[in-house]
PDB file of C-alpha atoms in Angstrom:
ATOM      1  CA  MET H  94      -0.060  -0.312   0.164  1.00  0.00           C
ATOM      2  CA  ASN H  95       1.262   2.951  -1.001  1.00  0.00           C
ATOM      3  CA  ILE H  96       0.023   5.995   1.498  1.00  0.00           C
ATOM      4  CA  ARG H  97       0.759   9.562   0.961  1.00  0.00           C
ATOM      5  CA  GLU H  98       0.463  12.579   4.140  1.00  0.00           C
ATOM      6  CA  ILE H  99      -1.794  15.390   2.069  1.00  0.00           C
ATOM      7  CA  LEU H 100      -3.183  18.851   2.523  1.00  0.00           C
ATOM      8  CA  THR H 101      -6.363  20.150   1.683  1.00  0.00           C
ATOM      9  CA  LYS H 102      -7.673  23.261   0.622  1.00  0.00           C
ATOM     10  CA  ASN H 103     -11.852  22.208   1.183  1.00  0.00           C
ATOM     11  CA  ALA H 104     -12.718  19.789   2.817  1.00  0.00           C
ATOM     12  CA  LEU H 105     -16.357  20.149   1.982  1.00  0.00           C
ATOM     13  CA  THR H 106     -17.295  19.647  -2.342  1.00  0.00           C
ATOM     14  CA  ARG H 107     -20.485  19.796  -3.873  1.00  0.00           C
ATOM     15  CA  THR H 108     -22.216  17.453  -5.214  1.00  0.00           C
ATOM     16  CA  GLY H 109     -24.469  16.418  -8.035  1.00  0.00           C
ATOM     17  CA  ILE H 110     -25.948  12.946  -6.092  1.00  0.00           C
ATOM     18  CA  ASP H 111     -29.465  13.402  -5.532  1.00  0.00           C
ATOM     19  CA  GLY H 112     -30.953  14.517  -2.160  1.00  0.00           C
ATOM     20  CA  TYR H 113     -27.303  15.846  -1.061  1.00  0.00           C
ATOM     21  CA  ASP H 114     -25.826  19.551  -1.339  1.00  0.00           C
ATOM     22  CA  ARG H 115     -22.175  18.535  -0.412  1.00  0.00           C
ATOM     23  CA  CYS H 116     -20.025  15.907   0.296  1.00  0.00           C
ATOM     24  CA  LEU H 117     -16.575  14.952   1.939  1.00  0.00           C
ATOM     25  CA  ASN H 118     -14.353  12.436   1.787  1.00  0.00           C
ATOM     26  CA  PRO H 119     -11.292  12.258   4.042  1.00  0.00           C
ATOM     27  CA  TYR H 120      -8.994   9.837   1.854  1.00  0.00           C
ATOM     28  CA  VAL H 121      -8.179   9.924  -2.010  1.00  0.00           C
ATOM     29  CA  GLY H 122      -8.302   6.734  -2.775  1.00  0.00           C
ATOM     30  CA  CYS H 123      -9.536   3.135  -0.578  1.00  0.00           C
ATOM     31  CA  GLY H 124      -8.096   0.212   1.033  1.00  0.00           C
ATOM     32  CA  HIS H 125     -11.186  -1.940   0.089  1.00  0.00           C
ATOM     33  CA  GLY H 126     -10.396  -1.702  -3.407  1.00  0.00           C
ATOM     34  CA  CYS H 127     -13.323  -2.895  -4.401  1.00  0.00           C
ATOM     35  CA  LYS H 128     -13.607  -4.493  -8.109  1.00  0.00           C
ATOM     36  CA  TYR H 129     -16.941  -3.042  -9.424  1.00  0.00           C
ATOM     37  CA  CYS H 130     -16.030   0.684  -7.637  1.00  0.00           C
ATOM     38  CA  TYR H 131     -17.400   3.553  -9.491  1.00  0.00           C
ATOM     39  CA  ALA H 132     -14.391   5.549  -8.315  1.00  0.00           C
ATOM     40  CA  THR H 133     -11.347   4.517  -9.929  1.00  0.00           C
ATOM     41  CA  PHE H 134     -11.555   7.769 -12.014  1.00  0.00           C
ATOM     42  CA  MET H 135     -10.205   9.454  -8.980  1.00  0.00           C
ATOM     43  CA  LYS H 136      -6.867   8.012 -10.148  1.00  0.00           C
ATOM     44  CA  ARG H 137      -6.461  10.249 -12.742  1.00  0.00           C
ATOM     45  CA  PHE H 138      -6.526  13.491 -10.411  1.00  0.00           C
ATOM     46  CA  THR H 139      -3.599  11.669  -8.131  1.00  0.00           C
ATOM     47  CA  GLY H 140      -0.556  10.580 -10.458  1.00  0.00           C
ATOM     48  CA  HIS H 141      -0.671   7.615  -8.469  1.00  0.00           C
ATOM     49  CA  PRO H 142       0.191   4.789 -10.993  1.00  0.00           C
ATOM     50  CA  GLU H 143      -0.731   1.628  -8.481  1.00  0.00           C
ATOM     51  CA  PRO H 144      -3.960  -0.322  -9.259  1.00  0.00           C
ATOM     52  CA  TRP H 145      -7.360   0.749  -7.006  1.00  0.00           C
ATOM     53  CA  GLY H 146      -6.746  -0.483  -3.746  1.00  0.00           C
ATOM     54  CA  ASP H 147      -2.948  -0.230  -3.233  1.00  0.00           C
ATOM     55  CA  PHE H 148      -2.495   3.573  -2.796  1.00  0.00           C
ATOM     56  CA  VAL H 149      -4.546   6.032  -0.364  1.00  0.00           C
ATOM     57  CA  ASP H 150      -4.199   9.871  -0.053  1.00  0.00           C
ATOM     58  CA  VAL H 151      -4.330  11.152   3.676  1.00  0.00           C
ATOM     59  CA  LYS H 152      -6.070  14.251   4.009  1.00  0.00           C
ATOM     60  CA  ILE H 153      -4.285  15.184   7.130  1.00  0.00           C
ATOM     61  CA  ASN H 154      -6.046  18.720   7.377  1.00  0.00           C
ATOM     62  CA  ALA H 155      -9.408  17.724   6.782  1.00  0.00           C
ATOM     63  CA  ALA H 156     -10.762  18.805   9.968  1.00  0.00           C
ATOM     64  CA  ASP H 157      -8.949  22.217  10.281  1.00  0.00           C
ATOM     65  CA  ALA H 158     -10.670  22.952   6.205  1.00  0.00           C
ATOM     66  CA  LEU H 159     -14.047  21.556   7.194  1.00  0.00           C
ATOM     67  CA  ARG H 160     -14.124  24.288  10.494  1.00  0.00           C
ATOM     68  CA  ARG H 161     -13.061  26.671   8.234  1.00  0.00           C
ATOM     69  CA  GLN H 162     -15.659  25.973   5.734  1.00  0.00           C
ATOM     70  CA  LEU H 163     -18.293  25.674   8.575  1.00  0.00           C
ATOM     71  CA  GLY H 164     -18.248  29.096   9.042  1.00  0.00           C
ATOM     72  CA  ARG H 165     -19.857  29.903   5.955  1.00  0.00           C
ATOM     73  CA  ILE H 166     -22.504  26.989   5.815  1.00  0.00           C
ATOM     74  CA  LYS H 167     -25.561  27.121   7.704  1.00  0.00           C
ATOM     75  CA  LYS H 168     -27.787  24.767   6.672  1.00  0.00           C
ATOM     76  CA  GLY H 169     -27.591  21.549   3.823  1.00  0.00           C
ATOM     77  CA  THR H 170     -27.495  17.861   3.875  1.00  0.00           C
ATOM     78  CA  LEU H 171     -23.692  16.291   3.530  1.00  0.00           C
ATOM     79  CA  LEU H 172     -22.598  12.576   2.441  1.00  0.00           C
ATOM     80  CA  ILE H 173     -19.274  11.389   4.024  1.00  0.00           C
ATOM     81  CA  GLY H 174     -18.364   8.848   1.744  1.00  0.00           C
ATOM     82  CA  THR H 175     -18.703   9.714  -1.901  1.00  0.00           C
ATOM     83  CA  VAL H 176     -15.453   8.525  -3.653  1.00  0.00           C
ATOM     84  CA  THR H 177     -14.056   6.731  -0.177  1.00  0.00           C
ATOM     85  CA  ASP H 178     -14.763   4.659   2.394  1.00  0.00           C
ATOM     86  CA  PRO H 179     -14.264   6.941   5.499  1.00  0.00           C
ATOM     87  CA  TYR H 180     -13.556   3.817   7.892  1.00  0.00           C
ATOM     88  CA  GLN H 181     -11.181   2.700   5.505  1.00  0.00           C
ATOM     89  CA  PRO H 182      -8.433   0.593   7.312  1.00  0.00           C
ATOM     90  CA  LEU H 183      -5.957   3.566   7.709  1.00  0.00           C
ATOM     91  CA  GLU H 184      -8.907   5.426   9.528  1.00  0.00           C
ATOM     92  CA  ALA H 185      -7.800   3.279  12.609  1.00  0.00           C
ATOM     93  CA  ARG H 186      -4.526   4.852  12.359  1.00  0.00           C
ATOM     94  CA  TYR H 187      -4.892   8.466  11.343  1.00  0.00           C
ATOM     95  CA  CYS H 188      -8.375   9.202  13.058  1.00  0.00           C
ATOM     96  CA  ILE H 189      -9.521  11.859  10.265  1.00  0.00           C
ATOM     97  CA  THR H 190     -12.774  11.047   9.910  1.00  0.00           C
ATOM     98  CA  ARG H 191     -13.707  10.720  13.599  1.00  0.00           C
ATOM     99  CA  ASP H 192     -11.758  14.216  13.974  1.00  0.00           C
ATOM    100  CA  CYS H 193     -14.481  15.616  11.304  1.00  0.00           C
ATOM    101  CA  LEU H 194     -17.200  14.854  12.720  1.00  0.00           C
ATOM    102  CA  SER H 195     -15.575  16.467  16.177  1.00  0.00           C
ATOM    103  CA  VAL H 196     -16.095  19.804  14.453  1.00  0.00           C
ATOM    104  CA  LEU H 197     -19.246  18.531  12.525  1.00  0.00           C
ATOM    105  CA  VAL H 198     -21.251  18.056  16.341  1.00  0.00           C
ATOM    106  CA  GLN H 199     -21.292  22.055  16.427  1.00  0.00           C
ATOM    107  CA  SER H 200     -22.831  22.306  12.713  1.00  0.00           C
ATOM    108  CA  PRO H 201     -26.248  22.080  12.297  1.00  0.00           C
ATOM    109  CA  LEU H 202     -25.512  20.327   8.905  1.00  0.00           C
ATOM    110  CA  GLU H 203     -27.613  17.190   8.056  1.00  0.00           C
ATOM    111  CA  VAL H 204     -24.875  14.301   8.148  1.00  0.00           C
ATOM    112  CA  HIS H 205     -25.373  10.665   6.074  1.00  0.00           C
ATOM    113  CA  ILE H 206     -22.320   8.669   6.235  1.00  0.00           C
ATOM    114  CA  LEU H 207     -21.977   5.330   3.661  1.00  0.00           C
ATOM    115  CA  THR H 208     -19.479   2.587   4.956  1.00  0.00           C
ATOM    116  CA  ARG H 209     -18.726  -1.484   4.801  1.00  0.00           C
ATOM    117  CA  SER H 210     -16.612  -1.308   7.377  1.00  0.00           C
ATOM    118  CA  PRO H 211     -17.334  -1.979  11.600  1.00  0.00           C
ATOM    119  CA  LEU H 212     -14.958   0.552  12.320  1.00  0.00           C
ATOM    120  CA  VAL H 213     -18.010   2.899  12.081  1.00  0.00           C
ATOM    121  CA  VAL H 214     -19.001   1.999  15.774  1.00  0.00           C
ATOM    122  CA  ARG H 215     -15.865   3.212  17.366  1.00  0.00           C
ATOM    123  CA  ASP H 216     -17.275   6.774  16.868  1.00  0.00           C
ATOM    124  CA  ILE H 217     -21.029   5.963  18.496  1.00  0.00           C
ATOM    125  CA  ASP H 218     -20.092   8.179  20.955  1.00  0.00           C
ATOM    126  CA  ILE H 219     -19.547  11.359  18.633  1.00  0.00           C
ATOM    127  CA  LEU H 220     -22.561  10.446  16.211  1.00  0.00           C
ATOM    128  CA  LYS H 221     -24.986  10.921  19.199  1.00  0.00           C
ATOM    129  CA  GLN H 222     -23.821  14.031  19.410  1.00  0.00           C
ATOM    130  CA  LEU H 223     -24.787  15.204  15.794  1.00  0.00           C
ATOM    131  CA  SER H 224     -27.829  17.374  15.523  1.00  0.00           C
ATOM    132  CA  CYS H 225     -28.883  15.001  12.900  1.00  0.00           C
ATOM    133  CA  VAL H 226     -27.342  11.473  11.705  1.00  0.00           C
ATOM    134  CA  GLU H 227     -28.028   8.882   9.660  1.00  0.00           C
ATOM    135  CA  ILE H 228     -25.423   5.677   8.909  1.00  0.00           C
ATOM    136  CA  GLY H 229     -25.278   3.190   5.893  1.00  0.00           C
ATOM    137  CA  LEU H 230     -23.543  -0.070   5.758  1.00  0.00           C
ATOM    138  CA  SER H 231     -23.027  -1.270   2.656  1.00  0.00           C
ATOM    139  CA  ILE H 232     -24.130  -4.801   2.646  1.00  0.00           C
ATOM    140  CA  THR H 233     -24.604  -6.267  -1.061  1.00  0.00           C
ATOM    141  CA  THR H 234     -24.963  -9.432  -0.968  1.00  0.00           C
ATOM    142  CA  ASN H 235     -25.142 -12.388   1.705  1.00  0.00           C
ATOM    143  CA  SER H 236     -22.874 -14.474   0.608  1.00  0.00           C
ATOM    144  CA  GLU H 237     -19.332 -14.187   1.632  1.00  0.00           C
ATOM    145  CA  ASP H 238     -18.316 -16.150  -0.982  1.00  0.00           C
ATOM    146  CA  VAL H 239     -19.670 -13.374  -3.376  1.00  0.00           C
ATOM    147  CA  LYS H 240     -18.053 -10.895  -1.351  1.00  0.00           C
ATOM    148  CA  GLY H 241     -14.784 -12.675  -1.486  1.00  0.00           C
ATOM    149  CA  ILE H 242     -14.617 -12.535  -5.373  1.00  0.00           C
ATOM    150  CA  PHE H 243     -15.650  -8.614  -5.773  1.00  0.00           C
ATOM    151  CA  GLU H 244     -14.801  -6.966  -2.616  1.00  0.00           C
ATOM    152  CA  PRO H 245     -11.505  -9.057  -1.247  1.00  0.00           C
ATOM    153  CA  MET H 246     -10.224  -6.520   1.430  1.00  0.00           C
ATOM    154  CA  ALA H 247     -13.279  -5.211   2.665  1.00  0.00           C
ATOM    155  CA  PRO H 248     -14.692  -6.617   5.905  1.00  0.00           C
ATOM    156  CA  SER H 249     -16.583  -9.595   6.381  1.00  0.00           C
ATOM    157  CA  ILE H 250     -20.681  -9.303   5.617  1.00  0.00           C
ATOM    158  CA  ALA H 251     -20.928 -10.618   8.869  1.00  0.00           C
ATOM    159  CA  SER H 252     -19.074  -7.505  10.916  1.00  0.00           C
ATOM    160  CA  ARG H 253     -20.914  -5.091   8.790  1.00  0.00           C
ATOM    161  CA  VAL H 254     -24.249  -6.311   9.909  1.00  0.00           C
ATOM    162  CA  ASP H 255     -23.222  -6.640  13.261  1.00  0.00           C
ATOM    163  CA  ALA H 256     -22.275  -3.072  12.965  1.00  0.00           C
ATOM    164  CA  LEU H 257     -25.885  -1.902  11.597  1.00  0.00           C
ATOM    165  CA  LYS H 258     -27.061  -3.953  14.922  1.00  0.00           C
ATOM    166  CA  ALA H 259     -24.643  -1.676  17.329  1.00  0.00           C
ATOM    167  CA  LEU H 260     -25.801   1.514  15.280  1.00  0.00           C
ATOM    168  CA  HIS H 261     -29.522   0.681  15.887  1.00  0.00           C
ATOM    169  CA  ASP H 262     -29.148  -0.337  19.076  1.00  0.00           C
ATOM    170  CA  ALA H 263     -27.190   2.485  20.319  1.00  0.00           C
ATOM    171  CA  GLY H 264     -30.896   4.716  19.169  1.00  0.00           C
ATOM    172  CA  LEU H 265     -28.635   6.017  15.767  1.00  0.00           C
ATOM    173  CA  ARG H 266     -30.899   6.106  12.529  1.00  0.00           C
ATOM    174  CA  THR H 267     -29.448   3.528  10.072  1.00  0.00           C
ATOM    175  CA  TYR H 268     -30.079   2.226   6.653  1.00  0.00           C
ATOM    176  CA  VAL H 269     -28.630  -0.528   4.277  1.00  0.00           C
ATOM    177  CA  PHE H 270     -27.441   0.078   0.880  1.00  0.00           C
ATOM    178  CA  VAL H 271     -27.408  -2.954  -1.325  1.00  0.00           C
ATOM    179  CA  GLY H 272     -25.418  -1.436  -4.039  1.00  0.00           C
ATOM    180  CA  PRO H 273     -24.332  -2.819  -6.057  1.00  0.00           C
ATOM    181  CA  MET H 274     -26.677  -5.569  -5.844  1.00  0.00           C
ATOM    182  CA  LEU H 275     -24.519  -9.253  -6.471  1.00  0.00           C
ATOM    183  CA  PRO H 276     -26.047 -12.326  -6.476  1.00  0.00           C
ATOM    184  CA  MET H 277     -27.689 -13.036  -3.217  1.00  0.00           C
ATOM    185  CA  ASP H 278     -30.219 -14.994  -1.413  1.00  0.00           C
ATOM    186  CA  PRO H 279     -32.742 -12.460  -0.410  1.00  0.00           C
ATOM    187  CA  GLU H 280     -34.441 -14.253   2.240  1.00  0.00           C
ATOM    188  CA  ALA H 281     -31.241 -14.595   3.643  1.00  0.00           C
ATOM    189  CA  LEU H 282     -30.172 -11.044   3.339  1.00  0.00           C
ATOM    190  CA  ALA H 283     -33.490  -9.928   4.378  1.00  0.00           C
ATOM    191  CA  SER H 284     -33.361 -12.120   7.529  1.00  0.00           C
ATOM    192  CA  ILE H 285     -30.022 -11.131   9.057  1.00  0.00           C
ATOM    193  CA  ILE H 286     -30.540  -6.736   8.341  1.00  0.00           C
ATOM    194  CA  GLU H 287     -34.061  -7.173  10.522  1.00  0.00           C
ATOM    195  CA  GLY H 288     -34.753  -5.663  13.022  1.00  0.00           C
ATOM    196  CA  ALA H 289     -31.349  -3.148  12.693  1.00  0.00           C
ATOM    197  CA  ALA H 290     -32.481  -1.133   9.423  1.00  0.00           C
ATOM    198  CA  ASP H 291     -34.982   1.724   9.291  1.00  0.00           C
ATOM    199  CA  GLU H 292     -34.207   1.694   5.513  1.00  0.00           C
ATOM    200  CA  VAL H 293     -32.850   0.291   2.606  1.00  0.00           C
ATOM    201  CA  LEU H 294     -32.266   1.123  -0.746  1.00  0.00           C
ATOM    202  CA  ILE H 295     -31.385  -1.021  -3.732  1.00  0.00           C
ATOM    203  CA  ASP H 296     -29.276  -0.511  -6.423  1.00  0.00           C
ATOM    204  CA  ARG H 297     -28.156  -2.157  -9.509  1.00  0.00           C
ATOM    205  CA  LEU H 298     -23.628  -2.664 -10.658  1.00  0.00           C
ATOM    206  CA  ASN H 299     -23.095   0.091 -12.666  1.00  0.00           C
ATOM    207  CA  TYR H 300     -20.191   0.083 -15.418  1.00  0.00           C
ATOM    208  CA  ALA H 301     -20.534  -3.701 -15.327  1.00  0.00           C
ATOM    209  CA  GLY H 302     -17.704  -3.916 -17.803  1.00  0.00           C
ATOM    210  CA  LYS H 303     -15.228  -3.419 -15.029  1.00  0.00           C
ATOM    211  CA  VAL H 304     -16.259  -6.921 -13.801  1.00  0.00           C
ATOM    212  CA  ALA H 305     -16.931  -8.772 -16.799  1.00  0.00           C
ATOM    213  CA  GLY H 306     -14.076 -11.251 -16.504  1.00  0.00           C
ATOM    214  CA  LEU H 307     -14.749 -11.968 -13.059  1.00  0.00           C
ATOM    215  CA  LEU H 308     -18.387 -12.535 -13.419  1.00  0.00           C
ATOM    216  CA  ARG H 309     -17.538 -14.972 -16.328  1.00  0.00           C
ATOM    217  CA  SER H 310     -14.984 -16.867 -14.623  1.00  0.00           C
ATOM    218  CA  SER H 311     -16.737 -17.210 -11.299  1.00  0.00           C
ATOM    219  CA  GLY H 312     -19.405 -18.520 -13.118  1.00  0.00           C
ATOM    220  CA  LEU H 313     -21.727 -15.329 -11.986  1.00  0.00           C
ATOM    221  CA  ALA H 314     -22.902 -13.981 -15.591  1.00  0.00           C
ATOM    222  CA  ALA H 315     -26.032 -15.237 -15.519  1.00  0.00           C
ATOM    223  CA  GLN H 316     -27.072 -13.830 -12.112  1.00  0.00           C
ATOM    224  CA  MET H 317     -25.881 -11.080 -13.050  1.00  0.00           C
ATOM    225  CA  THR H 318     -28.163 -10.182 -16.378  1.00  0.00           C
ATOM    226  CA  MET H 319     -30.540  -6.863 -15.928  1.00  0.00           C
ATOM    227  CA  PRO H 320     -33.894  -9.580 -15.693  1.00  0.00           C
ATOM    228  CA  HIS H 321     -32.421 -11.519 -12.981  1.00  0.00           C
ATOM    229  CA  VAL H 322     -31.311  -8.563 -11.047  1.00  0.00           C
ATOM    230  CA  ARG H 323     -35.053  -6.882 -11.481  1.00  0.00           C
ATOM    231  CA  ALA H 324     -36.452 -10.099 -10.189  1.00  0.00           C
ATOM    232  CA  ALA H 325     -34.024 -10.442  -7.264  1.00  0.00           C
ATOM    233  CA  ALA H 326     -34.569  -6.738  -6.145  1.00  0.00           C
ATOM    234  CA  ARG H 327     -38.279  -7.123  -6.332  1.00  0.00           C
ATOM    235  CA  GLU H 328     -38.176 -10.288  -4.652  1.00  0.00           C
ATOM    236  CA  LEU H 329     -35.419  -8.517  -1.445  1.00  0.00           C
ATOM    237  CA  HIS H 330     -38.319  -5.173  -2.031  1.00  0.00           C
ATOM    238  CA  ASP H 331     -41.269  -7.570  -1.514  1.00  0.00           C
ATOM    239  CA  ILE H 332     -39.824  -9.619   1.169  1.00  0.00           C
ATOM    240  CA  LEU H 333     -38.772  -6.148   3.398  1.00  0.00           C
ATOM    241  CA  THR H 334     -41.865  -4.435   2.918  1.00  0.00           C
ATOM    242  CA  GLU H 335     -44.060  -7.343   4.438  1.00  0.00           C
ATOM    243  CA  LYS H 336     -41.437  -7.203   7.433  1.00  0.00           C
ATOM    244  CA  GLY H 337     -41.992  -3.637   7.844  1.00  0.00           C
ATOM    245  CA  ILE H 338     -38.910  -1.876   6.381  1.00  0.00           C
ATOM    246  CA  PRO H 339     -39.203   0.580   3.917  1.00  0.00           C
ATOM    247  CA  VAL H 340     -37.348  -0.197   0.881  1.00  0.00           C
ATOM    248  CA  SER H 341     -36.451   1.542  -2.472  1.00  0.00           C
ATOM    249  CA  ILE H 342     -35.010   0.514  -6.004  1.00  0.00           C
ATOM    250  CA  LEU H 343     -33.512   2.884  -7.583  1.00  0.00           C
ATOM    251  CA  PHE H 344     -33.266   1.648 -10.754  1.00  0.00           C
ATOM    252  CA  SER H 345     -35.977   0.747 -13.531  1.00  0.00           C
TER     253      SER H 345
END
């Protein structure tokens, strides 16, 4: 892993993601290195020749930059983790995300966090101090075998579910992002998140060309055709709805 400490002028940037005004990414690059990740385009701005997942730039002054910017921002929605995972492994050492959350305690911003890591439970003490916060865990399948193919360096599905439950038990609002939706057993996935998720969002695999070879070599290509994905999404939707969990399918 090539780790580089850098300085940033702005911690907050505008985002075009529906429902959010601004985003915050404490790192450039991601140690999880998921094979399908759309954020690989960030390599163009880094000068890194390493493959995605083999480098991370740490914005060591992100909390200071955030504090300065917040003096000019009075309201809005903030999504933490749009092109990186704010709780990737290096966060355990650098605590950049934790420092930024500490700054946000004094802010009226509505904070949303998306991660694949159980490390997020470390910050429950600060998360509970925020005026408005929602934490999402990306859980793309119930199968550890499938996870191992597409997300080999990311935390286990079981550890993510445990983190989701810990956050929910702490009284924090939680959601599951099933995106991209990978081959799964909808009944099994619904069962493991029941009682711990206030909402579920389902999205398809975008930029499927990134993992076309993996799909073929793993024998999963047939399960990732759009008719099959739509059917699985609808089945998951119906099961979750029957359990009383609000769910949205983000593709047609």
